[in-house]
PDB file of C-alpha atoms in Angstrom:
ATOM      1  CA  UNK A   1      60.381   3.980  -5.469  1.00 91.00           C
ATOM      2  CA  UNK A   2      58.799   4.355  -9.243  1.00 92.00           C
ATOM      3  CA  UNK A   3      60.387   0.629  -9.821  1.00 93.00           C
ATOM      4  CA  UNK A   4      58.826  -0.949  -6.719  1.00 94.00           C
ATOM      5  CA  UNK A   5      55.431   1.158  -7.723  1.00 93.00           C
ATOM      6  CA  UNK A   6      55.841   0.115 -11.363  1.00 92.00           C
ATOM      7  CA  UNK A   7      56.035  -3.252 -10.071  1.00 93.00           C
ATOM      8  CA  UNK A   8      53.137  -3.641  -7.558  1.00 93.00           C
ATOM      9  CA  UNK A   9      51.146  -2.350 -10.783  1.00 92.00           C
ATOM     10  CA  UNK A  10      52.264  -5.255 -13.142  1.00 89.00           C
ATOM     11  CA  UNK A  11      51.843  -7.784 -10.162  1.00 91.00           C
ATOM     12  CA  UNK A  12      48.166  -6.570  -9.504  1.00 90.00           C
ATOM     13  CA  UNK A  13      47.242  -6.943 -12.740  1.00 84.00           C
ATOM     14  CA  UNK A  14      46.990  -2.716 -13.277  1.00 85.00           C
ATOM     15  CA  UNK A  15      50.036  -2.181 -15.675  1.00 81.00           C
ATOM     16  CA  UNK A  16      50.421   1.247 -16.507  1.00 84.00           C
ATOM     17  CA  UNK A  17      53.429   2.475 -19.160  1.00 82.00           C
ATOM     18  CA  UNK A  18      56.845   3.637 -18.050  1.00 85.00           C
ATOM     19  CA  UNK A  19      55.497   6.570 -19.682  1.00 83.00           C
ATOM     20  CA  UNK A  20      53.082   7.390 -17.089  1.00 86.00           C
ATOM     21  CA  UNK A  21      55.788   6.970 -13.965  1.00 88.00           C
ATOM     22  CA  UNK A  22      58.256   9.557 -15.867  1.00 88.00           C
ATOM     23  CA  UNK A  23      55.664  11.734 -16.202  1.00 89.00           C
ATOM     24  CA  UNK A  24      54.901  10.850 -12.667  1.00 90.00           C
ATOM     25  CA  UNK A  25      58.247  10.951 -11.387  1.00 88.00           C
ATOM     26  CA  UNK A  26      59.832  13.663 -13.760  1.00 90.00           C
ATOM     27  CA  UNK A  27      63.199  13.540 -11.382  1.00 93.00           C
ATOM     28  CA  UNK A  28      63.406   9.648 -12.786  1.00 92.00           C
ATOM     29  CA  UNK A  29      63.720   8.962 -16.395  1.00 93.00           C
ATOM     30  CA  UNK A  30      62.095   5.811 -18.164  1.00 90.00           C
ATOM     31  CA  UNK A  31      65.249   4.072 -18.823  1.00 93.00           C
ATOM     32  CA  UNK A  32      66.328   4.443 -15.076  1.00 95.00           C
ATOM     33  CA  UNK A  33      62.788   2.884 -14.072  1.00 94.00           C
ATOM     34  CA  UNK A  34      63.266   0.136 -15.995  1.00 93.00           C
ATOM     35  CA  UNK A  35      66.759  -1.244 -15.058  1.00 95.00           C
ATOM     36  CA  UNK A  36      64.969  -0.780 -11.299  1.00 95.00           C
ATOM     37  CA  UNK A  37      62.273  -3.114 -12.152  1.00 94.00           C
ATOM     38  CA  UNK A  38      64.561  -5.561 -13.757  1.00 94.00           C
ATOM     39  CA  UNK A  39      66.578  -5.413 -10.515  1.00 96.00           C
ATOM     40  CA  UNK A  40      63.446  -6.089  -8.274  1.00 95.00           C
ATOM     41  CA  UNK A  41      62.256  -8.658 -10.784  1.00 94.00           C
ATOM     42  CA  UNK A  42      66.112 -10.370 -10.796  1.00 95.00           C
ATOM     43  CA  UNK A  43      66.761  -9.972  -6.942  1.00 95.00           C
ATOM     44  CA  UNK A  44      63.308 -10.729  -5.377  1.00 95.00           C
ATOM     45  CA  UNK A  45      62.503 -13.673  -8.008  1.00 94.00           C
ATOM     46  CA  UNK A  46      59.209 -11.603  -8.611  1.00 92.00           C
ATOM     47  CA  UNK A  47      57.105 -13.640 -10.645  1.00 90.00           C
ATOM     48  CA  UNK A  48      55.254 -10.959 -13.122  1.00 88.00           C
ATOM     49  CA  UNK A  49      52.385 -12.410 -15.058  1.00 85.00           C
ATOM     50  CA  UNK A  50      52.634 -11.265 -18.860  1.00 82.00           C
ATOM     51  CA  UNK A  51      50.473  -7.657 -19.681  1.00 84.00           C
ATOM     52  CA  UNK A  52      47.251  -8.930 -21.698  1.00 86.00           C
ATOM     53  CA  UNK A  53      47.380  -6.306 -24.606  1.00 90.00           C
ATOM     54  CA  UNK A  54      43.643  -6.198 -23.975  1.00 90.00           C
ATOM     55  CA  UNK A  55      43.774  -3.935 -21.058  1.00 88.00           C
ATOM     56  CA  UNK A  56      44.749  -1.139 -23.496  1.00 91.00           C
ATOM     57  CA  UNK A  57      42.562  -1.550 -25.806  1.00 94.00           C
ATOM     58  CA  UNK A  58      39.757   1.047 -24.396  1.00 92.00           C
ATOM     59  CA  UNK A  59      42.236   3.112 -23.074  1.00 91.00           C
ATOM     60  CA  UNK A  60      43.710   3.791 -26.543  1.00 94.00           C
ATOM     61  CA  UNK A  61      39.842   4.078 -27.528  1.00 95.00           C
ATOM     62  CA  UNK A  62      38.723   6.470 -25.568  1.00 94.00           C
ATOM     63  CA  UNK A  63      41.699   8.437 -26.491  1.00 94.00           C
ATOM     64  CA  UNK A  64      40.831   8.942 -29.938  1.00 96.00           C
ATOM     65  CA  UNK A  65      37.122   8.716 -29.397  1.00 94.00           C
ATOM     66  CA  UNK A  66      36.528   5.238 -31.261  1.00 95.00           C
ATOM     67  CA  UNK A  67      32.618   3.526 -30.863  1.00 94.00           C
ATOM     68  CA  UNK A  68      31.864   0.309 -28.898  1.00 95.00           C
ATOM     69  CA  UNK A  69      31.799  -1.861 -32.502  1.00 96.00           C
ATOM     70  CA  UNK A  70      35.452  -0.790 -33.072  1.00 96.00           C
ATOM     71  CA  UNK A  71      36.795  -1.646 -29.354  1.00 96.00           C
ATOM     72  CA  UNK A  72      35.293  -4.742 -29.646  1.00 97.00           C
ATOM     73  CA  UNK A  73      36.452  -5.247 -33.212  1.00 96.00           C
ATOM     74  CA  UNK A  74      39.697  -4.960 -31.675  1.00 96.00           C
ATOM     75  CA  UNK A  75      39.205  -7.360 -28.875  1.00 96.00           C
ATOM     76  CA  UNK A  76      38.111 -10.256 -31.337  1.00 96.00           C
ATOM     77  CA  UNK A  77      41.388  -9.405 -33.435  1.00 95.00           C
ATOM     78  CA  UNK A  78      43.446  -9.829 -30.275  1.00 94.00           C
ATOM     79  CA  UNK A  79      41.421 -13.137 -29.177  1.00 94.00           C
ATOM     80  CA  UNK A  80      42.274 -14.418 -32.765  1.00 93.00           C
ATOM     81  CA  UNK A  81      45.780 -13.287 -32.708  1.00 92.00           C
ATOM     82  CA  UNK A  82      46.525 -14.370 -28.591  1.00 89.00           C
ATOM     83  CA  UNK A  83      45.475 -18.067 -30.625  1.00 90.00           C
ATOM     84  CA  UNK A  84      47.838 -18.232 -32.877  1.00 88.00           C
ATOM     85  CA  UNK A  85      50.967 -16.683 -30.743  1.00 85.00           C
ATOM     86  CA  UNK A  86      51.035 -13.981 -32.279  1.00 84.00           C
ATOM     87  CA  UNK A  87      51.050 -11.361 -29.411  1.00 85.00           C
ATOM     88  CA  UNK A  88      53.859 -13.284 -27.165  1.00 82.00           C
ATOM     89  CA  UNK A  89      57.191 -11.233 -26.832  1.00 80.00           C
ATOM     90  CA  UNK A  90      55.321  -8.369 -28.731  1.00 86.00           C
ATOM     91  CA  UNK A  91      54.698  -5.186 -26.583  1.00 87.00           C
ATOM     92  CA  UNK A  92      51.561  -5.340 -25.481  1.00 90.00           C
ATOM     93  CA  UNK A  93      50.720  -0.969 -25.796  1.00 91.00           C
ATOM     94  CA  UNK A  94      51.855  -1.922 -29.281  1.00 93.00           C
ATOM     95  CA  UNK A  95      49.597  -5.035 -30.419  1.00 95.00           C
ATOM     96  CA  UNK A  96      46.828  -2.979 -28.610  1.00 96.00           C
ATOM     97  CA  UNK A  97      47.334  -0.147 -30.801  1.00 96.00           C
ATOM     98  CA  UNK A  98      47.476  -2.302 -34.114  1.00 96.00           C
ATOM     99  CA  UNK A  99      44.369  -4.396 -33.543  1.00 97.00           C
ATOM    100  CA  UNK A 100      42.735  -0.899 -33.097  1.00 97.00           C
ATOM    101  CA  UNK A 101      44.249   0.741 -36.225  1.00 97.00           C
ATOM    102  CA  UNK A 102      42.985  -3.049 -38.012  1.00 96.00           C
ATOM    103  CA  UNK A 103      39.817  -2.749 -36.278  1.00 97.00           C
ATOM    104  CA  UNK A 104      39.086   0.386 -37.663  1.00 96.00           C
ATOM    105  CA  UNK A 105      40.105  -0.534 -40.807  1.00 94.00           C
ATOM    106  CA  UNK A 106      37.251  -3.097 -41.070  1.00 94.00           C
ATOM    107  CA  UNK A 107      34.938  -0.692 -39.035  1.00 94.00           C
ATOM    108  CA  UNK A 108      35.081   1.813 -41.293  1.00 93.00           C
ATOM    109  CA  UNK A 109      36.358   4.809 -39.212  1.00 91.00           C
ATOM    110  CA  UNK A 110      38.588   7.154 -40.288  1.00 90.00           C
ATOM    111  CA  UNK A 111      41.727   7.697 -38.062  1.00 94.00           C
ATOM    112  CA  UNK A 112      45.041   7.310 -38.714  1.00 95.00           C
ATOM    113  CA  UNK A 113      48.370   5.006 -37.605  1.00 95.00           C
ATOM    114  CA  UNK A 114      49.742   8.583 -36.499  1.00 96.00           C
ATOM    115  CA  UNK A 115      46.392   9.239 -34.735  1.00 96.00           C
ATOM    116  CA  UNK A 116      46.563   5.863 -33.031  1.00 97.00           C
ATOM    117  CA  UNK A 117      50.542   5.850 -31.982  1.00 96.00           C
ATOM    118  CA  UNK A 118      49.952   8.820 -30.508  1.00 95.00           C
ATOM    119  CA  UNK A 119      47.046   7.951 -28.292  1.00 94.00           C
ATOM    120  CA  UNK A 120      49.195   5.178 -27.307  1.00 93.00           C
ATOM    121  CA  UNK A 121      52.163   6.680 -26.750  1.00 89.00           C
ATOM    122  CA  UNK A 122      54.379   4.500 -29.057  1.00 92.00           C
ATOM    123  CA  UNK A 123      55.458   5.562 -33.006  1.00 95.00           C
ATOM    124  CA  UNK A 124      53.859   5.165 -35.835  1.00 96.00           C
ATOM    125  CA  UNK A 125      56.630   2.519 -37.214  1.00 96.00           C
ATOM    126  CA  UNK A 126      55.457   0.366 -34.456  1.00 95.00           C
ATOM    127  CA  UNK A 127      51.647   0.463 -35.118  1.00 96.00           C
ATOM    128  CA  UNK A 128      52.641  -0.150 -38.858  1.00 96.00           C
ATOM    129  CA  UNK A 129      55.264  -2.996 -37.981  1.00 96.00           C
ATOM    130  CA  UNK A 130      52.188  -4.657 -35.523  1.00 95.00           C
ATOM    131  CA  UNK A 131      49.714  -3.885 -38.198  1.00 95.00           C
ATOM    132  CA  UNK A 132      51.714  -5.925 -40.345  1.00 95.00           C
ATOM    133  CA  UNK A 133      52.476  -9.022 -38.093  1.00 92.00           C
ATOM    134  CA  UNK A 134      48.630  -9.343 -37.105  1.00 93.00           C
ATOM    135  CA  UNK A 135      47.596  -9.147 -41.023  1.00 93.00           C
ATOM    136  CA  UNK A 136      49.878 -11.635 -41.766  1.00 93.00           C
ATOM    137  CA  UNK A 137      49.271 -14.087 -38.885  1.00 90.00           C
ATOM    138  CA  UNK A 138      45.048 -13.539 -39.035  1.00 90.00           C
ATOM    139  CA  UNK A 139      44.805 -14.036 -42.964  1.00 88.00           C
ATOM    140  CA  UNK A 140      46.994 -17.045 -42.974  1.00 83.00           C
ATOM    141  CA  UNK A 141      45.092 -20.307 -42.603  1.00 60.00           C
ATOM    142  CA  UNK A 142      43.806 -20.921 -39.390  1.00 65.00           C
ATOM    143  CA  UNK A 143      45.474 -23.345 -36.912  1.00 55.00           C
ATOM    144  CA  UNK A 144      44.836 -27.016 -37.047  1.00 51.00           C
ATOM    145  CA  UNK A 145      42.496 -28.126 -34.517  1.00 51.00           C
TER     146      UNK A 145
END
């Protein structure tokens, strides 16, 4: 039942973290909830469309009690990035949480990667590991028109 739910959510364009269903569904662990989607996904030829890491942005936000200029800091990082490929394959909690941590970086506001992972429920070596791939890709030279 949290597979099929976790599903409908994707399909509808409300993705929520496996996270939130094992918290949720405390019988069901994460790891269980995701082999069940995979076996909807496999069986029923679901067609999921790919998690914009934009729809986490304010979540993570309002979390940690960021400003309007940072969240939308954040979204023009993404836009950038989402140009150059550099958010396909990535988790998309993840990429969120970097382009925040980068956004406030340039914003000026004073919060950490700890600060940040935890809001978004992921670790700190994967906000630092995203921070690092969107640096990389958005201060490289842009792509050719």
């Amino acid at each position: 039942m949290a597979a099929a739910t976790y599903a409908a959510c994707r399909m509808s364009g409300m993705p929520r973290d496996l996270r939130e269903f094992e918290r949720a569904y405390p019988i069901v662990k994460r790891k269980t909830i995701a082999q069940g989607y995979r076996l909807l996904v496999k069986n029923l030829n679901l067609k999921i469309p790919v998690v914009d890491p934009a729809l986490y942005i304010r979540k993570i936000a309002s979390r940690v009690k960021l400003d309007e200029r940072t969240v939308q800091e954040a979204l023009n990082l993404l836009n950038k990035a989402a140009e150059r490929g550099a958010t396909v394959g990535k988790d998309p909690v993840g990429i969120a949480a970097a382009a925040l941590y980068m956004a406030c970086q340039e914003t000026m506001q004073n919060i950490t990667q700890k600060d940040i992972a935890r809001a978004a429920g992921v670790t700190e070596v994967t906000v630092r590991n995203r921070f690092k791939g969107l640096k990389e890709i958005l201060e490289s030279a842009p792509p050719a028109a």
